[in-house]
Steps between C-alpha positions, in 0.01 A plus 500: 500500500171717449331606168182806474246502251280749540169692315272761580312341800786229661870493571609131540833357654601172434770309684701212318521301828216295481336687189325683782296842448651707822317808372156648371464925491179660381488828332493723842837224624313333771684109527228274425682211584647353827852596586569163632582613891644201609374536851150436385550307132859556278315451198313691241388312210653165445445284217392120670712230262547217466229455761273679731433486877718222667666143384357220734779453746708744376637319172412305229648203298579394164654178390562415840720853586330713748502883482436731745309832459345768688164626435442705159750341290805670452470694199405833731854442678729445204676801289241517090682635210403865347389449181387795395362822685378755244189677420173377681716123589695320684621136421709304726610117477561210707676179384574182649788366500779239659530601876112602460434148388745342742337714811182620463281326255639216214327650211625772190242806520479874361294692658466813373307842681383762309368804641335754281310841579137603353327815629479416857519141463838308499474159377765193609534225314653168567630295233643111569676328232605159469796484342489299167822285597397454834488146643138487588183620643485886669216456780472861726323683704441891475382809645491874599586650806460902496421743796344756481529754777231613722377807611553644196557852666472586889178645523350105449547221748470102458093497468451768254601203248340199366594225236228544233385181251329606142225293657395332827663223557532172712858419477571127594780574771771208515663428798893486568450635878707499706843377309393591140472180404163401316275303762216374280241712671319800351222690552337860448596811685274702288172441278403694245683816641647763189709656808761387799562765783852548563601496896799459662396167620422313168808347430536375853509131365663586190413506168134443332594218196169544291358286229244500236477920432246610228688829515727680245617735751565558855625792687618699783277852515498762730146493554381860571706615162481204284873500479627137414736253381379251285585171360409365242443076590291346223683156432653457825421186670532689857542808659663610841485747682705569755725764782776446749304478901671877505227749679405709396507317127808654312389300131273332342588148214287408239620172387406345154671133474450247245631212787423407869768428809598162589207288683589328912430167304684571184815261378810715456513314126534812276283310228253511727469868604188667332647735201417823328578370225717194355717583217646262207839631381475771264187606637417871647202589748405845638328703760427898551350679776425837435399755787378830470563775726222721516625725767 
């Protein structure tokens, strides 16, 4: 099922499978988001719970069970339920519950997305609830996943864009080449650099993991009109960016995550996987990333 919200400036789509936003118009209906082509990437904005990037091995345990999961969690591949879709919002809602507990992950959750329209910003919250009668501790991982398609119109090619920081920058860049697992190394791609050219070969190794931003914002602009998309990630922990090794490049992520991927030398112990956030029961945390689309 798919609900529109819509104002002035944007048109949004949101699908209940996975609580994913599938669709972004402007004013002039230009698709600002990527249509998930699954010969390059099937996705277009996926929410990243209960974890981000991969599980070490492929699984983790919990009181001596073991349970297997892909990469992402499993919250972008499950069906939300529609809340509400009226006016400038949309509110959907995942819960956890027996066969969830059983197969996926052992712990009671809600998880709630809310996606609400300003002007030409639309802002996404994430809300995770511990349950008050839940059995014990919540400890997650979570993050954002959106594409953004690029050119924004045919008469611009791949190099006619750049990412764009609020202020240089010299992002710590962690390593989790080439299996995205963490490898304990890190190092600097850029110093003190307010811009990163975009070419079809800078995903080649995969994504940039980056650590320790000053920013509030960063962006995708067309550089010769100043045409952008723009994040806002003050309080994340780290930022991605990323593409699929398509040429020439079809999208562009901006990733704001609160957790990291598995490390090659972590233990598989759940307890022991570095958390967003660890919740007592009855307890609520939550997240927003809101992106303007100046274009």
């Amino acid at each position: 099922m798919q609900a529109t919200i819509h104002n002035e400036f944007l048109t949004l789509t949101v699908d209940t499978h996975g609580a994913e936003a599938v669709g972004l118009k402007n004013a002039a209906g230009q698709e600002m988001l990527w249509q998930a082509d699954p010969a390059v990437w099937k996705r277009h904005a996926p929410i990243l719970f209960p974890w981000t990037g991969k599980l070490t091995g492929g699984a983790f345990t919990h009181k001596g069970k073991t349970y297997p999961g892909g990469q992402h969690g499993f919250a972008r591949d499950v069906e939300h339920t529609l809340l509400c879709a009226e006016g400038d919002t949309i509110r959907l809602e995942l819960r956890s519950d027996e066969k969830s507990k059983a197969e996926r992950f052992p712990f009671d959750f809600v998880l709630t997305s809310t996606f609400r329209l300003e002007g030409r910003t639309v802002h996404h919250t994430l809300a995770v609830t511990n349950p008050a009668d839940a059995a014990e501790e919540l400890q997650f991982g979570i993050g954002y996943h959106p594409a953004f398609r690029i050119p924004f119109d045919d008469k611009h090619t791949t190099t006619d864009y750049e990412f764009r920081f609020d202020q240089p920058e010299s992002p710590m860049i962690l390593d989790a080449y080439p299996n995205g697992l963490l490898t304990g190394k890190c190092g600097y791609r850029w110093k003190n650099e307010q811009s990163i050219p975009l070419t079809d070969d800078l995903f080649e190794n995969d994504s940039f993991c980056m650590a320790g931003l000053r920013s509030r914002t960063l962006g995708i602009y067309e550089k010769d009109t100043g045409k952008g998309i723009v994040c806002n990630v003050e309080g994340y922990p780290y930022t991605l960016i990323w593409s699929a090794p398509a040429k020439p490049v079809r999208f562009v992520c901006i990733e704001p995550w609160h957790s990291l991927p598995g490390a090659q030398t972590d233990t598989q112990e759940w307890s022991q996987r570095a958390a967003a956030a660890c919740l007592a029961p009855g307890q609520t945390w939550e997240t927003t990333l809101s992106t303007t689309f100046e274009r």
